[in-house]
PDB file of C-alpha atoms in Angstrom:
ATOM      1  CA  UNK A  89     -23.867   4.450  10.253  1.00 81.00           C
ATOM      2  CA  UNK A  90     -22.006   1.571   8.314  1.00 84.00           C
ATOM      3  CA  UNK A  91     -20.189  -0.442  11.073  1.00 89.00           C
ATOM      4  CA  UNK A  92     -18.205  -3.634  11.610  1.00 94.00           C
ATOM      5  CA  UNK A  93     -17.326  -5.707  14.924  1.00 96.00           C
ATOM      6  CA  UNK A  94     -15.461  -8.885  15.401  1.00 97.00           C
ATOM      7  CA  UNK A  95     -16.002 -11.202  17.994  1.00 97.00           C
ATOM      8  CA  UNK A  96     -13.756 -12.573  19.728  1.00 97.00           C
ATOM      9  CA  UNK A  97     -11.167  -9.941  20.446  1.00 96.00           C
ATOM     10  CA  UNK A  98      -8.712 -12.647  21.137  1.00 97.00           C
ATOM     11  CA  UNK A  99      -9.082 -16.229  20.887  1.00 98.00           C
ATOM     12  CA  UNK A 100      -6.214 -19.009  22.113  1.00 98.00           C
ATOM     13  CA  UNK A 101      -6.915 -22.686  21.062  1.00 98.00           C
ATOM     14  CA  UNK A 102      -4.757 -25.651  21.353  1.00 98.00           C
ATOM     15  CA  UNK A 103      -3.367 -26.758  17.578  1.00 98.00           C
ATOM     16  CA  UNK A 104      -5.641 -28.939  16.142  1.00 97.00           C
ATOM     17  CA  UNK A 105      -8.881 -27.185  18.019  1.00 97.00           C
ATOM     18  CA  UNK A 106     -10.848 -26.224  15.474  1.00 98.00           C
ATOM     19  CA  UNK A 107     -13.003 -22.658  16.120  1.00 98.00           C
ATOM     20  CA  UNK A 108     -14.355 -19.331  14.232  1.00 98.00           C
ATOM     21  CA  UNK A 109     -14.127 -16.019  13.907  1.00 98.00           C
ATOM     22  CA  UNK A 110     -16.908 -13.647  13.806  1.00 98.00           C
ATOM     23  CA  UNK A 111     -17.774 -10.257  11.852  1.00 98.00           C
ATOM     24  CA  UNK A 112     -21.062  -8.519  12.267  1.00 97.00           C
ATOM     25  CA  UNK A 113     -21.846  -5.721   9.673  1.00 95.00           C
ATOM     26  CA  UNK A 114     -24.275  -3.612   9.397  1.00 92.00           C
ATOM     27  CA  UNK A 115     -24.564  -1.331   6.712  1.00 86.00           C
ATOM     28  CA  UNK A 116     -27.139   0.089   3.978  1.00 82.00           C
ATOM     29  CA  UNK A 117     -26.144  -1.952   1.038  1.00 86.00           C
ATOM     30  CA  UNK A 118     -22.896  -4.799   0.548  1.00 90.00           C
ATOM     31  CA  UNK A 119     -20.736  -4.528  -2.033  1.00 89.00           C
ATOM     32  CA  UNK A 120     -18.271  -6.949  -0.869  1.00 92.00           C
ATOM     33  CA  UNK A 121     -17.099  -8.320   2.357  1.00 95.00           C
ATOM     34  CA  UNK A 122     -13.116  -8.824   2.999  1.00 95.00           C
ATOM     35  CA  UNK A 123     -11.017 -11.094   5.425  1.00 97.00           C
ATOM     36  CA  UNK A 124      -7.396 -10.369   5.645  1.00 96.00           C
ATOM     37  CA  UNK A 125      -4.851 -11.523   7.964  1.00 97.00           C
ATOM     38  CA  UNK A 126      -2.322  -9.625   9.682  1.00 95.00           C
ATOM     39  CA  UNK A 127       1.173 -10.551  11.325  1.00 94.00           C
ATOM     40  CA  UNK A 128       2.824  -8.593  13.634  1.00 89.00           C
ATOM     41  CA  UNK A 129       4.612  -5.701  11.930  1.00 85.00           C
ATOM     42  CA  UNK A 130       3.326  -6.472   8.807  1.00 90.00           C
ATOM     43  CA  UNK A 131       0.729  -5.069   6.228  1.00 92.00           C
ATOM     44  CA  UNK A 132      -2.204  -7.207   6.069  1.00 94.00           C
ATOM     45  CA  UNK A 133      -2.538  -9.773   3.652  1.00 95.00           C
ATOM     46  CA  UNK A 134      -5.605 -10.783   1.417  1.00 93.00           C
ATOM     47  CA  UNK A 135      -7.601 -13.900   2.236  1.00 96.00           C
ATOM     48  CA  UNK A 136     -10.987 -13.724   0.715  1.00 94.00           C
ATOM     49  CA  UNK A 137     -13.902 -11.648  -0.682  1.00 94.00           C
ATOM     50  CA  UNK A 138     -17.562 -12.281  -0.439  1.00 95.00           C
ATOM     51  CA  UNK A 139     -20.106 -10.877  -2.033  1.00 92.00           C
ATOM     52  CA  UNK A 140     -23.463 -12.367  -1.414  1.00 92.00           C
ATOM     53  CA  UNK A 141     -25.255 -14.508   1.619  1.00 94.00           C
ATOM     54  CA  UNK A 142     -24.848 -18.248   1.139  1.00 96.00           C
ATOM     55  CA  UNK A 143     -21.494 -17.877  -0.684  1.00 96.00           C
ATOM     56  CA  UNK A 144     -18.469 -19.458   0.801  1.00 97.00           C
ATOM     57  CA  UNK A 145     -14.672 -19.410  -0.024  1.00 97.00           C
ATOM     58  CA  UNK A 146     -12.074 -21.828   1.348  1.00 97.00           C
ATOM     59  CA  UNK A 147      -8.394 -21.880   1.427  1.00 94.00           C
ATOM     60  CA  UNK A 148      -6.022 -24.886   3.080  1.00 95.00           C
ATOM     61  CA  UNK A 149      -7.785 -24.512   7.321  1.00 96.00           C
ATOM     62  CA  UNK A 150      -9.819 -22.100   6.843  1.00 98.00           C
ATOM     63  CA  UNK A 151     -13.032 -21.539   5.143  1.00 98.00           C
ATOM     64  CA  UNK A 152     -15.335 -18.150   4.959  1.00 98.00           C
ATOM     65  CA  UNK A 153     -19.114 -17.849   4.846  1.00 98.00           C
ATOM     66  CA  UNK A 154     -21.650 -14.932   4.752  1.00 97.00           C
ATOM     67  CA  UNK A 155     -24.885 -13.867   5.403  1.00 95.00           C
ATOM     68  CA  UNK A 156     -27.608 -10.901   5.398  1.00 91.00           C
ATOM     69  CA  UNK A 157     -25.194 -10.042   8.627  1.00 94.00           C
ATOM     70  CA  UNK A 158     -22.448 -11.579   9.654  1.00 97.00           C
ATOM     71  CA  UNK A 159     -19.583 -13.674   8.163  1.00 98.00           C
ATOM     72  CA  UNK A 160     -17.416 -16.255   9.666  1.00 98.00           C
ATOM     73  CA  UNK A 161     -14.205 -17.205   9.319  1.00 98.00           C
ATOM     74  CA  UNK A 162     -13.704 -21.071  10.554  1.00 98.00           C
ATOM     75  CA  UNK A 163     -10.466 -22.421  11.407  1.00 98.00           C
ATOM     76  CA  UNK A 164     -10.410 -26.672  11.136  1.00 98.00           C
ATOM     77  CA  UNK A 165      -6.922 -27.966  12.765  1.00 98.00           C
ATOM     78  CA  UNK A 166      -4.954 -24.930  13.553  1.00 97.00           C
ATOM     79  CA  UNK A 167      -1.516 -24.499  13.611  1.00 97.00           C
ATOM     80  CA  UNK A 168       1.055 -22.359  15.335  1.00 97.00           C
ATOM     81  CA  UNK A 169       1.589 -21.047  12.330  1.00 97.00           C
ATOM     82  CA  UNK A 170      -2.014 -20.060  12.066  1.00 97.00           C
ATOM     83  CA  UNK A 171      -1.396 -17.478  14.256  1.00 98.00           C
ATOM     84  CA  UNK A 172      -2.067 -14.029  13.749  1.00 97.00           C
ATOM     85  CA  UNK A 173      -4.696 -10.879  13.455  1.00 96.00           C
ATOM     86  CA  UNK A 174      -7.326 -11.479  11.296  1.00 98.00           C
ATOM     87  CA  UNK A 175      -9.594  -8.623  10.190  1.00 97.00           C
ATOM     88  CA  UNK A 176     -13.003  -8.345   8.532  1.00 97.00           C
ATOM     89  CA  UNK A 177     -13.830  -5.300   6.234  1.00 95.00           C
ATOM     90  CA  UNK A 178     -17.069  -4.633   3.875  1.00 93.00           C
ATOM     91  CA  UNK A 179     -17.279  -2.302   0.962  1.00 90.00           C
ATOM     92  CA  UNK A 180     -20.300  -0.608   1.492  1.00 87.00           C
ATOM     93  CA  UNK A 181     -22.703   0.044  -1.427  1.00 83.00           C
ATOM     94  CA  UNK A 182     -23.723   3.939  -2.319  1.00 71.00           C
ATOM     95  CA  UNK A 183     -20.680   4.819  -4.866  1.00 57.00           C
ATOM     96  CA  UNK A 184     -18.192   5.445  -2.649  1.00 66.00           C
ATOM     97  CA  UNK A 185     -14.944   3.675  -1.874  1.00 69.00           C
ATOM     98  CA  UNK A 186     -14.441   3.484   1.146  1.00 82.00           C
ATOM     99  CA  UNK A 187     -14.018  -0.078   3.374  1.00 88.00           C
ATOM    100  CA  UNK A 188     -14.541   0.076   6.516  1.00 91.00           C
ATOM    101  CA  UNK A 189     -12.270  -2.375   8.760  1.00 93.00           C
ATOM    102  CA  UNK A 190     -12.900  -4.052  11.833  1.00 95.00           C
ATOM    103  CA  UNK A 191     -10.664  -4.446  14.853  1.00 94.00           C
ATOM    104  CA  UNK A 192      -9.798  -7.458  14.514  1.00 96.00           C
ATOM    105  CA  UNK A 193      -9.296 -10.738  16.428  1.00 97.00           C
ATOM    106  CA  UNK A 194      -6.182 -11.735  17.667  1.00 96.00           C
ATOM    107  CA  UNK A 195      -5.890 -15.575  17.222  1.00 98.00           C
ATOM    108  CA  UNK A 196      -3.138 -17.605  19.327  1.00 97.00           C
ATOM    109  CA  UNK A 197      -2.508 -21.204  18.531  1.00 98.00           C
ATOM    110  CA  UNK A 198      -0.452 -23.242  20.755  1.00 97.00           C
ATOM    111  CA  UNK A 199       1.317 -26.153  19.966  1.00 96.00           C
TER     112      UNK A 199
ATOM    113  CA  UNK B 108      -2.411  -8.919  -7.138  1.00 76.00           C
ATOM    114  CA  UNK B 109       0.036  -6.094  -6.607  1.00 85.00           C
ATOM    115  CA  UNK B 110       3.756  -5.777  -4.473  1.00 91.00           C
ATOM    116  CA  UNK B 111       3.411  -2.350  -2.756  1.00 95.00           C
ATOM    117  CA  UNK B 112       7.259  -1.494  -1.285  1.00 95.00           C
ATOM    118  CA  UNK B 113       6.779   0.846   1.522  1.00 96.00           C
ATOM    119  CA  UNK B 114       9.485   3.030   3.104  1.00 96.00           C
ATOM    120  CA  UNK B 115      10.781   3.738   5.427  1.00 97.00           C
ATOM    121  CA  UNK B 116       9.456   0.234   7.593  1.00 95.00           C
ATOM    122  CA  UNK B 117      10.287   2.295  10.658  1.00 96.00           C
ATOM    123  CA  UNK B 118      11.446   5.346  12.201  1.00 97.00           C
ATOM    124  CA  UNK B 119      11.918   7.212  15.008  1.00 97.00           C
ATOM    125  CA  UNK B 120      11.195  11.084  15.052  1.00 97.00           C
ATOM    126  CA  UNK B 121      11.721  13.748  17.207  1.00 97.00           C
ATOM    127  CA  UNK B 122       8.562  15.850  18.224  1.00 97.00           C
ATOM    128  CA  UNK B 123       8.102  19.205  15.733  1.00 97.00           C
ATOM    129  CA  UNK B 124       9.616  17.064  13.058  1.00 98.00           C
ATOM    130  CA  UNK B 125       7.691  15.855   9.612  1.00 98.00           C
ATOM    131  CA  UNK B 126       8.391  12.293   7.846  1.00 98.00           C
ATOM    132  CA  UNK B 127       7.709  11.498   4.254  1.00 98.00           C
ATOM    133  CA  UNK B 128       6.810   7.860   3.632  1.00 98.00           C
ATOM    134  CA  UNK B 129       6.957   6.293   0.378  1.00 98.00           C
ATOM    135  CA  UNK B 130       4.549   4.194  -1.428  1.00 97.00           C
ATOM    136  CA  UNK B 131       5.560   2.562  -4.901  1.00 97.00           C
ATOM    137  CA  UNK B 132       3.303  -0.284  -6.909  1.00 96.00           C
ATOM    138  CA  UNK B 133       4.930  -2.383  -9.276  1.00 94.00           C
ATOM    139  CA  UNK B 134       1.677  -1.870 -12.097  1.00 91.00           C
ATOM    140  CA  UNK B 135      -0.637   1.380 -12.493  1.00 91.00           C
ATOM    141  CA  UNK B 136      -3.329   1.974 -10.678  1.00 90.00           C
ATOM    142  CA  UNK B 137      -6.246   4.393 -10.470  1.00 87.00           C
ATOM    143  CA  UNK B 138      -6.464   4.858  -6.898  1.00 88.00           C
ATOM    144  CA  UNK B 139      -4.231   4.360  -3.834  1.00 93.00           C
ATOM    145  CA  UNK B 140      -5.389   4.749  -0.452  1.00 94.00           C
ATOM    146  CA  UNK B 141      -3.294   5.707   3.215  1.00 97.00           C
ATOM    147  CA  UNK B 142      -3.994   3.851   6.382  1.00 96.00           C
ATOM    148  CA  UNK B 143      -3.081   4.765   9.870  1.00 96.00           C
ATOM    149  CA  UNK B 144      -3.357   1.696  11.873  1.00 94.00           C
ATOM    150  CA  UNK B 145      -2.700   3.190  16.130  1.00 90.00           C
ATOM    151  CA  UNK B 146      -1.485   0.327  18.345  1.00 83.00           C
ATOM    152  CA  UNK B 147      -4.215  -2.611  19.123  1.00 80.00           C
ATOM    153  CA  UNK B 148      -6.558  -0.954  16.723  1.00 85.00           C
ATOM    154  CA  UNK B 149      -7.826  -1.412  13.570  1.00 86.00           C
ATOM    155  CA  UNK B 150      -7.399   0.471   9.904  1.00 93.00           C
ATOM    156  CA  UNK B 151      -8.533   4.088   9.799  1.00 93.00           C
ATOM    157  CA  UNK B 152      -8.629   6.065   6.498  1.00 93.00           C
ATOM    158  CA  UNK B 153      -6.377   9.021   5.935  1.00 96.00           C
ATOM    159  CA  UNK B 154      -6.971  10.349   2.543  1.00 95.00           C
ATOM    160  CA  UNK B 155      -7.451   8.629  -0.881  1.00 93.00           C
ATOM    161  CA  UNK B 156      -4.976   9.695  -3.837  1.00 93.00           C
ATOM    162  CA  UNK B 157      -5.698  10.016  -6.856  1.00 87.00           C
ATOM    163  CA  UNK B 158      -3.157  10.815 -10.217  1.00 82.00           C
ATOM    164  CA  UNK B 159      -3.066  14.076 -11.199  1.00 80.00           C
ATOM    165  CA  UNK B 160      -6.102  15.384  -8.847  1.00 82.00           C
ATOM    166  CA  UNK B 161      -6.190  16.615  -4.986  1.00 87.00           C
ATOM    167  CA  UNK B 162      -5.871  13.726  -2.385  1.00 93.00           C
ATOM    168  CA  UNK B 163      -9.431  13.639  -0.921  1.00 93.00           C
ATOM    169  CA  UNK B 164      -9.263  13.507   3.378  1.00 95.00           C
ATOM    170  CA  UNK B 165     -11.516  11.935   5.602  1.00 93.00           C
ATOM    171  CA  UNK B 166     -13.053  12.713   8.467  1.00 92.00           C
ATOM    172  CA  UNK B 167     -10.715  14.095  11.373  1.00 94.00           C
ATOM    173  CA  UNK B 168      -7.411  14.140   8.883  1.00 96.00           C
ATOM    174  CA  UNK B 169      -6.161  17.666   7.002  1.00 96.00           C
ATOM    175  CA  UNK B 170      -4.173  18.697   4.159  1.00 96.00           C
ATOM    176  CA  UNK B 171      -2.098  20.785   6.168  1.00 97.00           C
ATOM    177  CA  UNK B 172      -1.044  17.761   8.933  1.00 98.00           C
ATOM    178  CA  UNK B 173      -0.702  14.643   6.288  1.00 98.00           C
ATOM    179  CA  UNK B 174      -0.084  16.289   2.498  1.00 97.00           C
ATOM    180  CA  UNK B 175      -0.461  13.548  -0.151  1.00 96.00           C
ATOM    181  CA  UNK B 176       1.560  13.618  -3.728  1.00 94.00           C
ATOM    182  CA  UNK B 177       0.565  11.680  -6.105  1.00 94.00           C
ATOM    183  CA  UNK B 178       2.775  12.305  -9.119  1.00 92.00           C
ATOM    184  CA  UNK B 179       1.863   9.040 -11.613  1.00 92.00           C
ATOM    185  CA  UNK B 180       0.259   6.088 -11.491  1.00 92.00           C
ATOM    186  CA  UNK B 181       2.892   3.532  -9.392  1.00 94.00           C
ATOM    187  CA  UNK B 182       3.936   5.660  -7.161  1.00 95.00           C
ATOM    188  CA  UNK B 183       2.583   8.157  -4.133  1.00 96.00           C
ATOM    189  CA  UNK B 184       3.892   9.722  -1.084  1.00 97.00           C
ATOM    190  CA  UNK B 185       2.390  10.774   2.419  1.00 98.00           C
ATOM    191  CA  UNK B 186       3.634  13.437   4.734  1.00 98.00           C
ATOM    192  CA  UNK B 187       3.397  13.466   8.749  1.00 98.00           C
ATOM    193  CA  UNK B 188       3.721  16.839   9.145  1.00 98.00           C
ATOM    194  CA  UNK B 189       4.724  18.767  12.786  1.00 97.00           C
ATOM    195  CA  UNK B 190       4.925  15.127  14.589  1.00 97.00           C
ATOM    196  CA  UNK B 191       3.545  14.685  18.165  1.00 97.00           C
ATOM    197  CA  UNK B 192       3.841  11.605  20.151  1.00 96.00           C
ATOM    198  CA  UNK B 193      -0.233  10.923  18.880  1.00 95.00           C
ATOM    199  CA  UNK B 194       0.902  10.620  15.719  1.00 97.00           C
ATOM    200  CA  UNK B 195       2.530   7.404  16.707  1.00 96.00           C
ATOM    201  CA  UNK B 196       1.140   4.963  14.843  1.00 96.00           C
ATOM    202  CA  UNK B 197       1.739   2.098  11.703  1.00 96.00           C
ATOM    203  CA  UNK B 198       0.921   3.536   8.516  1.00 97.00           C
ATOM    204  CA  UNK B 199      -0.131   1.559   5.617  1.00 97.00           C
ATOM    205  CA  UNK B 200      -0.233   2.267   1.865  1.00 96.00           C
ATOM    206  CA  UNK B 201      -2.755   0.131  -0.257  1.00 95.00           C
ATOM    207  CA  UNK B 202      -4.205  -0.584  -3.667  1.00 92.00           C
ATOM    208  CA  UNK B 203      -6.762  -2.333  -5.222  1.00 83.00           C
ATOM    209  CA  UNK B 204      -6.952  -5.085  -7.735  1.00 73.00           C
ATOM    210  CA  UNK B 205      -9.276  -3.915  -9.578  1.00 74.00           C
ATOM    211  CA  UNK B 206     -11.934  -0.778  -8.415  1.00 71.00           C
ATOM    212  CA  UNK B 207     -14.294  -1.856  -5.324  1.00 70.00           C
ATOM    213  CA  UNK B 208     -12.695  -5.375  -4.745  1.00 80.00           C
ATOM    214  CA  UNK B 209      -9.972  -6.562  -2.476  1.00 84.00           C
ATOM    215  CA  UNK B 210      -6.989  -4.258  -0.852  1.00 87.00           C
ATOM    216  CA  UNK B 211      -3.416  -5.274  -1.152  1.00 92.00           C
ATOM    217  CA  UNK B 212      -0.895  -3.712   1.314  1.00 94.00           C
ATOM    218  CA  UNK B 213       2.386  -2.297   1.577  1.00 93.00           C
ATOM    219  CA  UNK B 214       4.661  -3.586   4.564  1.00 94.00           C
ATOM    220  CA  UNK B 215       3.411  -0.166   6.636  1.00 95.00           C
ATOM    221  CA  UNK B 216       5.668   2.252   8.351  1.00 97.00           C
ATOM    222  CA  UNK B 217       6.421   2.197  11.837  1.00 96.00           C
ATOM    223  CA  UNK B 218       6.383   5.562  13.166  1.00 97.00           C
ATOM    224  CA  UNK B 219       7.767   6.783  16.813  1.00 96.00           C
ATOM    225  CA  UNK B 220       7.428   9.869  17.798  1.00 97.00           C
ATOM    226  CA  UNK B 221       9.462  10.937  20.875  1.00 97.00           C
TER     227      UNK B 221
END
C-alpha cells in the first residue's frame, strides 16, 4: 500500500538553528513528490515538486532533496516567521491521480 | 498557479443539518479535487470532480453523505449532507497546475457541527 510518514511530528528550534524535516515514502512507482506548507486556518500552500533521486529545489531557508525513499526538507536560519505545518505528498505512478499526503510536521521557531 | 476562493471560511451547523461549500478557480481546469482535513491530521480525499461527468468517491466517502456538482470548468460545489459532530472537520478545495503536478488550495472551510 502507497504510504507516507513525516518525522518529526513537531519540531521547536531556536531562530537561527538550522534543522530538517523528514518524509519517508514508499510506494510502487514516483511520479512526483510535493512539499507544501500550511498555516493555521489556512489552505496549504505550494513549495516544491520533485521528481527524481538526486534532484534538489531551493527557495530563500529552505532547500528540498530526494531519494529512492525519503525526501528532506532543510531549514538553514529559521525564523519566527518560518513557522508553520509543513506536509509531504507523492503522486504515485499507475495512472491514477491520486496524492497521498502525509501528516505533517509541526515546526515552531522561537525568537 | 491558480487563486481558488472558497466559501464559506467557516461555519457553525446544527446536527441533522447539510452545508454547501463553494469552490470557484479563476482559469479552467480539468479536474478539481475535495479534501477533508479532521483536526491534527493530515489531507484525506473525498471525491474528485470532474465537468460534465459523475464526481468519483473514495474509499469510506458516498454520494448520498457529500454530493459533488460540477457545473463548468471554474467552478464546483460540495455538499455535507445530514451533519453529525464527526463531520467536523476543515475542508479544502484544490486544483492542479497542470495534470499530475503540484496542488493549489482554496482557503478551506471550517466546519462545526454542534
Amino acid at each position: 500500500e502507497d504510504q507516507v510518514t513525516q518525522s518529526p511530528e513537531a519540531l521547536r528550534l531556536q531562530e537561527g538553528e538550522s534543522s530538517s524535516l523528514n518524509c519517508s515514502y514508499t510506494v510502487s512507482g514516483l511520479r512526483g513528490l510535493f512539499w507544501y506548507r500550511q498555516d493555521p486556518g489556512k489552505g496549504p500552500e505550494f513549495l516544491f515538486t520533485l521528481y527524481s533521486a538526486g534532484e534538489e529545489k531551493e527557495k530563500e531557508r529552505l532547500k528540498a532533496t530526494l531519494t529512492k525513499k525519503e525526501s528532506f526538507l532543510h531549514i538553514t536560519a529559521p525564523k519566527p516567521e518560518d513557522s508553520a505545518t509543513y506536509l509531504c505528498a507523492v503522486l504515485p505512478d499507475g495512472g491514477g491521480f491520486k496524492t497521498i499526503f502525509g501528516a505533517g510536521t509541526r515546526l515552531f521557531v522561537k525568537a | 498557479s491558480a487563486v481558488i476562493s472558497q466559501k464559506p471560511s467557516r461555519d457553525i451547523c446544527q446536527r441533522g443539518t447539510s452545508l454547501t461549500i463553494q469552490c470557484q478557480v479563476d482559469s479552467q481546469v480539468t479536474m478539481m479535487f475535495w479534501y477533508r482535513q479532521q483536526p491534527g491530521q493530515s489531507l484525506t480525499l473525498i471525491a474528485t470532480a470532474n465537468q460534465g461527468s459523475e464526481a468519483t468517491y473514495e474509499s469510506g466517502f458516498v454520494i448520498d453523505k457529500f454530493p459533488i456538482s460540477r457545473p463548468n470548468l471554474t467552478f464546483s460545489t460540495l455538499t455535507v449532507s445530514n451533519m453529525s459532530p464527526e463531520d467536523s472537520s476543515i475542508y479544502l478545495c484544490s486544483v492542479e497546475s497542470t495534470p499530475n503536478t503540484e496542488a493549489f488550495f482554496g482557503q478551506g472551510t471550517r466546519l462545526t457541527v454542534v
